[in-house]
Coordinates of C-alpha atoms in Angstrom, one line a residue:
Chain A
M23 CA 16.5 47.1 -43.3
A24 CA 13.4 44.9 -43.6
G25 CA 15.6 41.8 -42.9
S26 CA 17.0 43.2 -39.6
P27 CA 16.1 41.3 -36.4
F28 CA 14.3 44.3 -35.0
W29 CA 11.7 44.4 -37.7
Q30 CA 11.4 40.6 -37.8
N31 CA 10.8 40.6 -34.0
L32 CA 8.1 43.1 -34.5
F33 CA 6.2 41.7 -37.5
R34 CA 6.6 38.0 -37.6
P35 CA 4.0 35.5 -38.8
D36 CA 3.7 33.1 -35.8
H37 CA 0.5 31.0 -36.0
K38 CA 1.9 27.9 -37.6
Q39 CA 5.2 28.4 -35.8
K40 CA 3.6 28.4 -32.4
K41 CA 2.4 24.7 -32.7
H42 CA 6.0 23.8 -33.6
V43 CA 7.2 25.7 -30.6
R44 CA 4.7 24.0 -28.3
D45 CA 6.0 20.6 -29.6
L46 CA 9.6 21.6 -29.0
W47 CA 8.8 22.7 -25.4
L48 CA 6.8 19.6 -24.7
A49 CA 9.8 17.5 -25.7
T50 CA 11.9 19.2 -23.0
P51 CA 12.1 17.9 -19.4
I52 CA 10.8 21.3 -18.2
F53 CA 7.3 20.7 -19.7
S54 CA 7.2 16.9 -19.0
G55 CA 3.8 16.0 -17.7
V56 CA 2.3 19.4 -18.6
S57 CA -0.9 19.2 -20.8
A58 CA -0.5 20.2 -24.5
N59 CA -3.4 22.7 -24.0
Q60 CA -1.7 24.4 -21.0
C61 CA 1.6 24.5 -22.9
Q62 CA -0.1 26.0 -26.0
Q63 CA -1.6 28.8 -23.8
L64 CA 1.9 29.6 -22.4
V65 CA 3.5 29.5 -25.9
N66 CA 0.9 32.0 -27.2
D67 CA 2.3 34.6 -24.8
M68 CA 6.0 33.7 -25.3
A69 CA 8.4 36.0 -27.1
I70 CA 10.0 34.6 -30.2
R71 CA 13.1 36.5 -31.2
R72 CA 15.5 36.4 -34.0
Y73 CA 19.3 36.8 -33.7
E74 CA 21.9 37.4 -36.3
N75 CA 25.1 35.4 -36.5
T76 CA 27.5 36.4 -33.6
E77 CA 24.8 38.5 -31.9
A78 CA 24.8 38.1 -28.1
V79 CA 21.6 36.5 -26.7
F80 CA 22.9 37.5 -23.3
K81 CA 26.2 38.3 -21.7
L82 CA 28.0 37.1 -18.6
G83 CA 26.7 39.1 -15.6
D84 CA 23.5 40.3 -17.3
V85 CA 20.4 39.8 -15.0
G86 CA 18.3 37.1 -16.6
I87 CA 14.6 36.8 -16.5
G88 CA 13.9 33.6 -18.4
T89 CA 15.0 30.5 -20.3
G90 CA 15.5 30.3 -24.0
L91 CA 14.7 27.4 -26.3
I92 CA 16.3 27.3 -29.7
I93 CA 13.7 27.0 -32.5
S94 CA 16.2 27.1 -35.4
G95 CA 19.9 27.8 -35.7
S96 CA 22.3 27.3 -32.9
V97 CA 23.8 29.0 -29.8
R98 CA 27.3 28.9 -28.4
I99 CA 27.7 29.2 -24.7
C100 CA 31.0 30.8 -23.9
M101 CA 33.1 31.8 -20.9
G102 CA 35.6 34.4 -22.2
E103 CA 37.2 32.9 -25.3
K104 CA 36.4 29.3 -24.3
V105 CA 33.3 27.7 -25.8
L106 CA 31.6 25.6 -23.2
A107 CA 28.8 24.1 -25.3
Q108 CA 27.2 24.4 -28.7
L109 CA 23.4 24.1 -28.4
E110 CA 21.1 23.2 -31.3
E111 CA 17.4 23.2 -32.2
G112 CA 15.3 22.0 -29.3
D113 CA 17.9 22.7 -26.6
F114 CA 17.2 25.2 -23.9
F115 CA 19.5 27.3 -21.7
G116 CA 19.4 29.9 -18.8
E117 CA 16.7 28.1 -16.8
V118 CA 18.0 29.3 -13.4
A119 CA 16.7 32.7 -14.2
L120 CA 13.2 31.2 -14.2
V121 CA 13.5 30.5 -10.5
I122 CA 15.7 33.2 -9.1
E123 CA 17.0 36.7 -10.1
A124 CA 20.5 35.6 -10.8
P125 CA 23.2 36.9 -13.1
R126 CA 24.0 35.0 -16.3
T127 CA 27.0 32.9 -15.6
A128 CA 28.2 32.7 -19.2
T129 CA 27.7 34.4 -22.5
A130 CA 25.3 33.0 -25.1
I131 CA 26.0 33.9 -28.7
A132 CA 24.0 33.1 -31.8
A133 CA 25.9 30.9 -34.3
G134 CA 24.2 31.7 -37.6
D135 CA 20.7 33.0 -38.1
T136 CA 18.9 31.8 -35.0
Q137 CA 15.4 31.9 -33.6
I138 CA 14.8 31.6 -29.8
V139 CA 11.6 31.5 -27.8
F140 CA 11.7 32.8 -24.3
F141 CA 9.8 31.4 -21.3
L142 CA 9.9 34.2 -18.7
R143 CA 9.6 34.3 -15.0
P144 CA 6.4 36.6 -15.0
Q145 CA 4.7 33.9 -17.1
L146 CA 5.7 31.1 -14.7
E147 CA 4.6 33.2 -11.7
S148 CA 1.3 34.0 -13.4
L149 CA 0.8 30.3 -14.1
L150 CA 1.6 29.4 -10.5
S151 CA -1.2 31.8 -9.4
R152 CA -3.7 30.9 -12.1
S153 CA -3.1 27.1 -12.2
P154 CA -1.0 26.1 -9.2
R155 CA -1.0 22.4 -10.1
Q156 CA 0.5 22.9 -13.6
G157 CA 2.8 25.6 -12.2
A158 CA 4.0 23.3 -9.5
K159 CA 4.7 20.5 -12.1
I160 CA 6.9 22.9 -14.0
M161 CA 8.7 24.0 -10.8
Q162 CA 9.3 20.3 -9.9
N163 CA 10.6 19.6 -13.4
L164 CA 12.9 22.6 -13.1
A165 CA 14.3 21.3 -9.8
K166 CA 15.0 18.0 -11.5
V167 CA 16.8 19.7 -14.4
M168 CA 18.9 21.8 -12.1
A169 CA 19.7 18.8 -9.9
N170 CA 20.9 16.9 -13.0
R171 CA 23.0 19.9 -14.1
L172 CA 24.6 20.2 -10.6
G173 CA 25.4 16.5 -10.7
S174 CA 27.1 16.9 -14.1
T175 CA 29.0 19.9 -12.9
N176 CA 30.2 18.0 -9.8
T177 CA 31.3 15.1 -12.0
L178 CA 33.3 17.5 -14.2
L179 CA 34.9 19.2 -11.2
E180 CA 35.8 15.8 -9.8
Q181 CA 37.4 14.7 -13.1
S182 CA 39.4 17.9 -13.3
H183 CA 40.7 17.4 -9.8
V184 CA 41.7 13.9 -10.6
A185 CA 43.4 15.1 -13.8
D186 CA 45.3 17.8 -11.7
Chain B
M44 CA 31.4 54.1 -30.4
W45 CA 34.6 54.9 -28.4
L46 CA 32.7 57.7 -26.7
I47 CA 29.7 55.4 -25.8
K48 CA 32.2 52.8 -24.3
H49 CA 33.8 55.4 -22.1
I50 CA 30.7 57.0 -20.7
P51 CA 30.5 56.1 -17.0
P52 CA 27.6 53.7 -16.0
M53 CA 25.9 56.4 -13.9
A54 CA 25.8 58.8 -16.8
K55 CA 24.5 56.1 -19.1
A56 CA 21.8 55.2 -16.6
L57 CA 20.9 58.9 -16.2
I58 CA 20.6 59.4 -20.0
C59 CA 18.4 56.3 -20.4
F60 CA 16.4 57.3 -17.3
T61 CA 15.8 60.8 -18.8
F62 CA 14.7 59.1 -22.1
V63 CA 12.2 56.9 -20.2
L64 CA 11.0 60.0 -18.2
V65 CA 10.5 62.0 -21.4
I66 CA 8.5 59.2 -23.1
T67 CA 6.4 58.8 -20.0
S68 CA 5.8 62.5 -19.7
V69 CA 4.7 62.7 -23.4
L70 CA 2.4 59.7 -22.8
I71 CA 0.9 61.4 -19.8
W72 CA 0.5 64.7 -21.7
L73 CA -1.2 62.9 -24.6
L74 CA -3.5 61.0 -22.2
N75 CA -4.2 64.2 -20.2
P76 CA -7.9 64.5 -21.2
V77 CA -8.6 61.0 -20.1
I78 CA -5.9 60.6 -17.4
I79 CA -8.4 60.2 -14.5
P80 CA -10.6 57.5 -16.1
V81 CA -7.4 55.7 -17.2
L82 CA -5.9 55.8 -13.7
V83 CA -9.2 54.7 -12.1
S84 CA -9.5 51.9 -14.7
L85 CA -5.9 50.8 -14.1
A86 CA -6.6 50.6 -10.3
L87 CA -9.8 48.7 -11.0
Y88 CA -8.0 46.4 -13.4
V89 CA -5.4 45.6 -10.8
C90 CA -8.1 44.8 -8.2
L91 CA -10.2 42.8 -10.6
L92 CA -7.4 40.8 -12.1
P93 CA -7.5 37.9 -9.6
L94 CA -11.3 37.5 -10.3
H95 CA -10.6 37.5 -14.0
D96 CA -7.8 35.0 -13.6
W97 CA -10.1 32.8 -11.5
L98 CA -12.8 32.9 -14.1
T99 CA -10.5 32.1 -17.0
N100 CA -9.0 29.3 -14.9
L101 CA -12.5 27.9 -14.6
G102 CA -12.5 27.6 -18.4
W103 CA -14.2 30.9 -19.3
R104 CA -12.9 32.7 -22.4
R105 CA -11.0 35.9 -21.7
D106 CA -13.6 38.1 -23.4
M107 CA -16.5 36.4 -21.7
S108 CA -14.8 36.8 -18.3
A109 CA -14.1 40.5 -19.0
M110 CA -17.7 40.9 -20.1
A111 CA -19.1 39.3 -16.9
I112 CA -16.9 41.6 -14.8
L113 CA -18.1 44.6 -16.9
F114 CA -21.7 43.8 -16.0
L115 CA -20.8 43.3 -12.4
M116 CA -19.1 46.7 -12.4
M117 CA -22.1 48.3 -13.9
F118 CA -24.2 47.3 -10.9
V119 CA -21.6 47.5 -8.1
V120 CA -19.6 50.6 -9.2
L121 CA -21.8 52.7 -11.5
V122 CA -25.2 52.6 -9.7
P123 CA -23.9 53.3 -6.1
G124 CA -21.2 55.6 -7.5
S125 CA -23.7 57.8 -9.3
L126 CA -25.9 58.1 -6.2
I127 CA -22.9 59.0 -4.0
L128 CA -21.6 61.5 -6.5
A129 CA -25.0 63.2 -6.9
E130 CA -25.1 63.5 -3.1
F131 CA -21.6 64.9 -3.1
N132 CA -22.4 67.5 -5.8
E133 CA -25.4 68.6 -3.8
Q134 CA -23.4 68.9 -0.6
A135 CA -20.5 70.7 -2.3
M136 CA -22.9 73.4 -3.6
L137 CA -24.4 73.7 -0.1
W138 CA -21.0 74.1 1.4
Q139 CA -20.0 76.8 -1.1
S140 CA -23.2 78.7 -0.4
K141 CA -22.4 78.7 3.3
A142 CA -19.1 80.4 2.9
S143 CA -20.3 83.7 4.5
I144 CA -21.6 81.9 7.6
A145 CA -18.3 79.9 7.8
G146 CA -16.5 83.3 7.6
Q147 CA -18.5 84.7 10.5
S148 CA -17.9 81.5 12.6
L149 CA -14.2 81.6 11.8
N150 CA -14.1 85.2 12.8
E151 CA -15.7 84.3 16.2
L152 CA -13.3 81.3 16.6
L153 CA -10.2 83.3 15.8
G154 CA -11.4 86.1 18.1
L155 CA -11.6 83.5 21.0
L156 CA -8.2 82.2 19.9
S157 CA -6.7 85.7 19.8
E158 CA -8.0 86.5 23.3
K159 CA -6.4 83.3 24.6
L160 CA -3.2 84.0 22.9
A161 CA -3.1 87.6 24.1
Q162 CA -3.0 86.2 27.7
W163 CA 0.3 84.5 26.7
Q164 CA 1.6 87.8 25.0
F165 CA 1.0 86.4 21.5
H166 CA -0.8 88.7 19.0
I167 CA -2.4 87.6 15.7
E168 CA -3.9 89.5 12.9
V169 CA -7.4 88.0 13.0
D170 CA -8.7 89.6 9.7
Q171 CA -5.7 88.6 7.7
L172 CA -5.7 85.1 9.0
K173 CA -9.4 84.7 8.4
A174 CA -9.0 85.9 4.8
N175 CA -6.2 83.5 4.2
I176 CA -7.9 80.5 5.7
L177 CA -11.2 81.2 3.8
A178 CA -9.3 81.8 0.6
G179 CA -7.4 78.5 1.0
L180 CA -10.5 76.5 2.1
V181 CA -13.3 77.6 -0.1
K182 CA -13.2 81.0 -1.9
D183 CA -10.4 80.8 -4.5
N184 CA -10.5 78.6 -7.6
G185 CA -7.5 76.7 -6.4
S186 CA -8.9 76.3 -2.9
F187 CA -8.9 72.9 -1.1
L188 CA -12.7 72.3 -1.4
S189 CA -12.8 73.3 -5.0
S190 CA -9.8 71.0 -5.7
I191 CA -11.7 68.1 -4.0
S192 CA -14.8 69.1 -5.8
S193 CA -13.1 69.2 -9.3
L194 CA -11.4 65.9 -8.6
V195 CA -14.7 64.3 -7.7
M196 CA -16.4 66.0 -10.7
S197 CA -13.7 64.6 -13.1
I198 CA -14.3 61.1 -11.6
S199 CA -18.0 61.4 -11.9
S200 CA -17.9 62.7 -15.5
S201 CA -15.6 59.8 -16.4
L202 CA -17.6 57.2 -14.6
L203 CA -19.2 55.9 -17.8
L204 CA -15.8 55.5 -19.4
V205 CA -14.2 53.6 -16.6
P206 CA -16.0 50.2 -17.0
F207 CA -15.3 50.1 -20.7
I208 CA -11.6 50.9 -20.3
T209 CA -11.4 48.3 -17.6
F210 CA -13.1 45.8 -19.8
F211 CA -10.6 46.3 -22.6
L212 CA -7.7 46.2 -20.1
L213 CA -8.9 42.9 -18.7
R214 CA -9.3 41.5 -22.2
D215 CA -6.3 42.9 -24.0
F216 CA -3.7 44.3 -21.5
E217 CA -1.5 41.2 -21.5
S218 CA -1.3 41.0 -25.3
L219 CA -0.6 44.7 -25.6
R220 CA 2.1 44.5 -23.0
N221 CA 3.6 41.4 -24.7
K222 CA 3.6 43.2 -28.0
S223 CA 5.2 46.4 -26.6
L224 CA 7.9 44.6 -24.6
N225 CA 8.7 42.2 -27.5
S226 CA 9.2 45.2 -29.8
L227 CA 12.3 46.1 -27.8
P228 CA 15.7 45.5 -29.4
N229 CA 17.3 42.1 -28.5
K230 CA 19.8 43.8 -26.3
Y231 CA 17.2 45.4 -24.0
F232 CA 14.5 42.8 -24.3
E233 CA 15.3 41.0 -21.0
L234 CA 16.0 44.3 -19.2
G235 CA 12.6 45.7 -20.3
W236 CA 10.8 42.6 -19.1
L237 CA 12.7 42.7 -15.8
M238 CA 11.9 46.3 -15.2
Y239 CA 8.2 45.8 -16.1
F240 CA 8.0 42.7 -13.9
K241 CA 9.5 44.5 -10.8
V242 CA 7.4 47.6 -11.3
A243 CA 4.2 45.7 -11.9
K244 CA 4.7 43.3 -9.0
Q245 CA 5.3 46.2 -6.6
T246 CA 2.6 48.6 -7.9
Q247 CA 0.0 45.8 -8.0
G248 CA 0.6 44.9 -4.4
Y249 CA 0.6 48.6 -3.4
V250 CA -2.6 49.5 -5.3
R251 CA -4.5 46.5 -3.9
A252 CA -3.4 47.0 -0.3
V253 CA -3.9 50.8 -0.3
L254 CA -7.4 50.6 -1.9
I255 CA -8.5 47.9 0.6
Q256 CA -7.1 49.9 3.5
Q257 CA -8.6 53.2 2.4
S258 CA -12.0 51.6 1.9
I259 CA -11.7 50.4 5.6
L260 CA -10.6 53.9 6.6
A261 CA -13.6 55.5 4.7
V262 CA -16.0 53.1 6.5
V263 CA -14.4 53.7 9.9
A264 CA -14.5 57.5 9.4
A265 CA -18.1 57.5 8.0
S266 CA -19.3 55.4 10.9
G267 CA -17.5 57.8 13.4
F268 CA -19.1 60.9 11.8
W269 CA -22.5 59.3 11.7
L270 CA -22.2 58.4 15.4
A271 CA -21.0 61.9 16.2
G272 CA -24.1 63.3 14.5
F273 CA -22.4 65.1 11.5
D274 CA -24.4 65.9 8.4
S275 CA -23.5 63.7 5.3
P276 CA -21.2 61.2 7.1
V277 CA -20.8 59.1 3.9
I278 CA -19.4 62.1 2.0
L279 CA -17.0 63.0 4.9
G280 CA -15.9 59.3 5.2
L281 CA -15.3 59.2 1.4
I282 CA -13.3 62.4 1.5
A283 CA -11.2 61.0 4.4
G284 CA -10.7 57.8 2.4
V285 CA -9.6 59.6 -0.8
L286 CA -7.3 61.9 1.2
G287 CA -6.0 58.9 3.1
L288 CA -4.4 57.9 -0.2
I289 CA -1.9 60.7 0.4
P290 CA 0.6 59.3 2.9
Y291 CA 1.7 61.5 5.8
V292 CA -0.3 64.6 5.1
G293 CA -3.7 62.9 4.4
P294 CA -4.9 63.0 8.1
A295 CA -4.4 66.8 8.3
L296 CA -6.2 67.4 5.0
G297 CA -9.0 65.0 6.1
L298 CA -9.8 67.2 9.0
L299 CA -10.5 70.3 6.8
P300 CA -14.0 69.3 5.5
P301 CA -15.4 68.4 8.9
F302 CA -13.9 71.6 10.4
Y303 CA -15.5 73.6 7.5
L304 CA -18.8 71.9 8.2
V305 CA -18.6 72.9 11.9
L306 CA -17.8 76.5 10.9
A307 CA -20.6 76.6 8.3
N308 CA -23.1 75.2 10.8
P309 CA -22.5 77.2 14.0
E310 CA -25.5 75.7 15.7
V311 CA -23.5 72.5 16.0
G312 CA -21.0 74.3 18.3
F313 CA -17.2 74.4 18.2
D314 CA -16.9 71.5 20.5
A315 CA -17.8 69.3 17.5
M316 CA -14.4 70.0 16.2
Y317 CA -12.9 67.9 19.0
T318 CA -15.2 65.1 18.0
A319 CA -14.1 65.5 14.4
V320 CA -10.4 65.3 15.5
L321 CA -11.2 62.2 17.5
V322 CA -13.0 60.5 14.7
I323 CA -10.3 61.3 12.1
G324 CA -7.6 60.5 14.7
V325 CA -8.9 57.0 15.4
A326 CA -9.5 56.3 11.7
Y327 CA -6.0 57.4 10.8
L328 CA -4.4 55.7 13.8
V329 CA -5.7 52.4 12.4
D330 CA -4.5 53.5 9.0
N331 CA -1.1 54.6 10.0
L332 CA -0.5 51.6 12.1
L333 CA -1.1 49.4 9.1
V334 CA -0.7 51.3 5.9
I335 CA 2.5 53.3 6.3
P336 CA 4.7 50.6 8.0
L337 CA 3.3 47.6 6.1
V338 CA 2.4 49.0 2.7
V339 CA 4.0 52.4 1.9
A340 CA 7.4 52.0 3.6
R341 CA 7.8 48.4 2.2
F342 CA 6.7 49.5 -1.3
A343 CA 8.6 52.7 -1.6
N344 CA 11.6 52.1 0.7
L345 CA 11.9 55.9 0.9
H346 CA 13.1 58.2 3.6
P347 CA 10.0 59.9 5.2
L348 CA 11.5 63.3 4.5
V349 CA 12.0 62.4 0.8
A350 CA 8.5 61.1 0.6
L351 CA 7.0 64.2 2.3
L352 CA 8.9 66.5 0.0
S353 CA 7.9 64.6 -3.1
I354 CA 4.2 64.8 -1.9
I355 CA 4.5 68.6 -1.5
V356 CA 6.3 69.1 -4.9
F357 CA 3.9 66.8 -6.8
G358 CA 0.9 68.4 -5.0
N359 CA 2.1 71.8 -6.1
F360 CA 2.3 70.9 -9.7
F361 CA -0.6 68.4 -10.1
G362 CA -2.9 69.0 -7.2
I363 CA -4.5 66.2 -5.1
L364 CA -4.0 63.6 -7.9
G365 CA -0.2 64.5 -7.9
M366 CA -0.1 64.0 -4.1
I367 CA -1.7 60.6 -4.4
A368 CA 0.6 59.5 -7.2
A369 CA 3.8 61.0 -5.7
I370 CA 5.0 57.9 -3.7
P371 CA 4.2 55.3 -6.4
L372 CA 5.9 57.4 -9.1
L373 CA 8.9 58.0 -6.9
A374 CA 9.2 54.3 -6.1
I375 CA 8.8 53.2 -9.8
S376 CA 11.5 55.7 -10.8
N377 CA 13.7 54.3 -8.1
I378 CA 13.3 50.7 -9.5
V379 CA 13.8 51.8 -13.1
F380 CA 16.9 53.8 -12.3
Y381 CA 18.5 51.1 -10.2
Q382 CA 17.9 48.4 -12.9
L383 CA 19.4 50.7 -15.5
L384 CA 22.4 51.4 -13.4
L385 CA 22.8 47.7 -12.7
S386 CA 22.6 46.8 -16.4
F387 CA 25.2 49.4 -17.4
S388 CA 27.6 48.6 -14.6
P389 CA 30.6 46.8 -16.1
K390 CA 31.1 44.5 -13.2
K391 CA 27.4 43.7 -12.7
F392 CA 27.2 40.5 -10.8
T393 CA 30.1 38.1 -10.7
T394 CA 29.9 34.6 -9.7
N395 CA 32.1 31.6 -9.1
V396 CA 29.5 29.0 -10.2
A397 CA 31.1 26.8 -12.7
S398 CA 27.9 26.0 -14.5
F399 CA 26.7 28.2 -17.3
H400 CA 23.0 27.6 -16.5

């Protein structure tokens, strides 16, 4: 009972962990160029959640509201039975939901005991109104990340067409 | 498990919505003794949040910023608020004491009306009508003026509590919200945040816009009553502003206090009623041209008939406070139910995007 994700999500010790989480976010392209202080302020309000092995983080078609960063453990991104990617500590996923209210386009499943920190759209919008410069920096970074993802997807599509 | 899987999405959404409704009702019931100060504080919190954000962005600590706003409120809200409420209480007692004079004037007015109508072959029971109007306006405990009076009295008695609740909301609301939403099970965590985000975004916009607009309405009405030579124009303007918070029926209710004043002061003459109608008419014309199309309709996205019926039903159960809260509550319920339905729908959204991001 005490070891269930519900109770651990409710009563988790997080002071030391939050510095580690800040460093993980600062290492991602989303927070490139954002000050450590600003990032720490955002991390203080972020939700850190624990998932059991094979527990769904989100499912295909769910409405997303934020991006997740893996603190420990790993996450499998699946489309039906097919595993599209296996993400590890420091990887992030679902960043489109930070910008628009879009459905999740794949299912994310925890592989092993996994901790994920979520950066949510309300936090980004709040940052944009409180500190527009830092907010704009994150938006710009997000645009770059998504442009890169689009580029990779196009390359994959091209390769599959050639293979056909 | 099999049963849960086979419950239709609409039924699942209805069950969850009922659960949310029950929890909200229990919360409101528990908060009943302090519901007015809590609601006033929440409205103030929403209005003061941009100032709080601006101060914290300048490098102020959250508690220091909230403290500075608390002191500001003491001077800007408490002092003028106490003066106005004292004036209101004095006027309310004066109005109640003039009920018999108002009765005589009403009798005279209805007599004139009855004579006019008799020319058109319409007959009215003057005594019965007079008794009903006076009972509704001033005599009964549940009358209009006593409802207004008790609402204002509740606000005045809780005036001391409001700045402190607002201070703690400014300081701690976000962390309380985060803790509450993060306590949701993993499965409903994003859905909970999404619903909160949508409801908060819409209600914050609504509360800010409506409060600003009603302040303008109160100033316009007070100026009009002052120019027309009415007694206590500030109180009449404030009542018009408070009643203006009730969409659609606010203008009609806003006319009752000035009408009663005319009846209670027959020396003013019945012609002053036309002036009152003109003043309220102009004030609400400005209000209706801006508030209903730009704020209420956009916020609630409700059919006017549904909105009107909800105002009447809520007003019947919860008085003037219920009438003011009817539209926001209905709109919030609409958002919550729609999101629940969407999340339980098996198809939800489908997309052809190849990327999983």
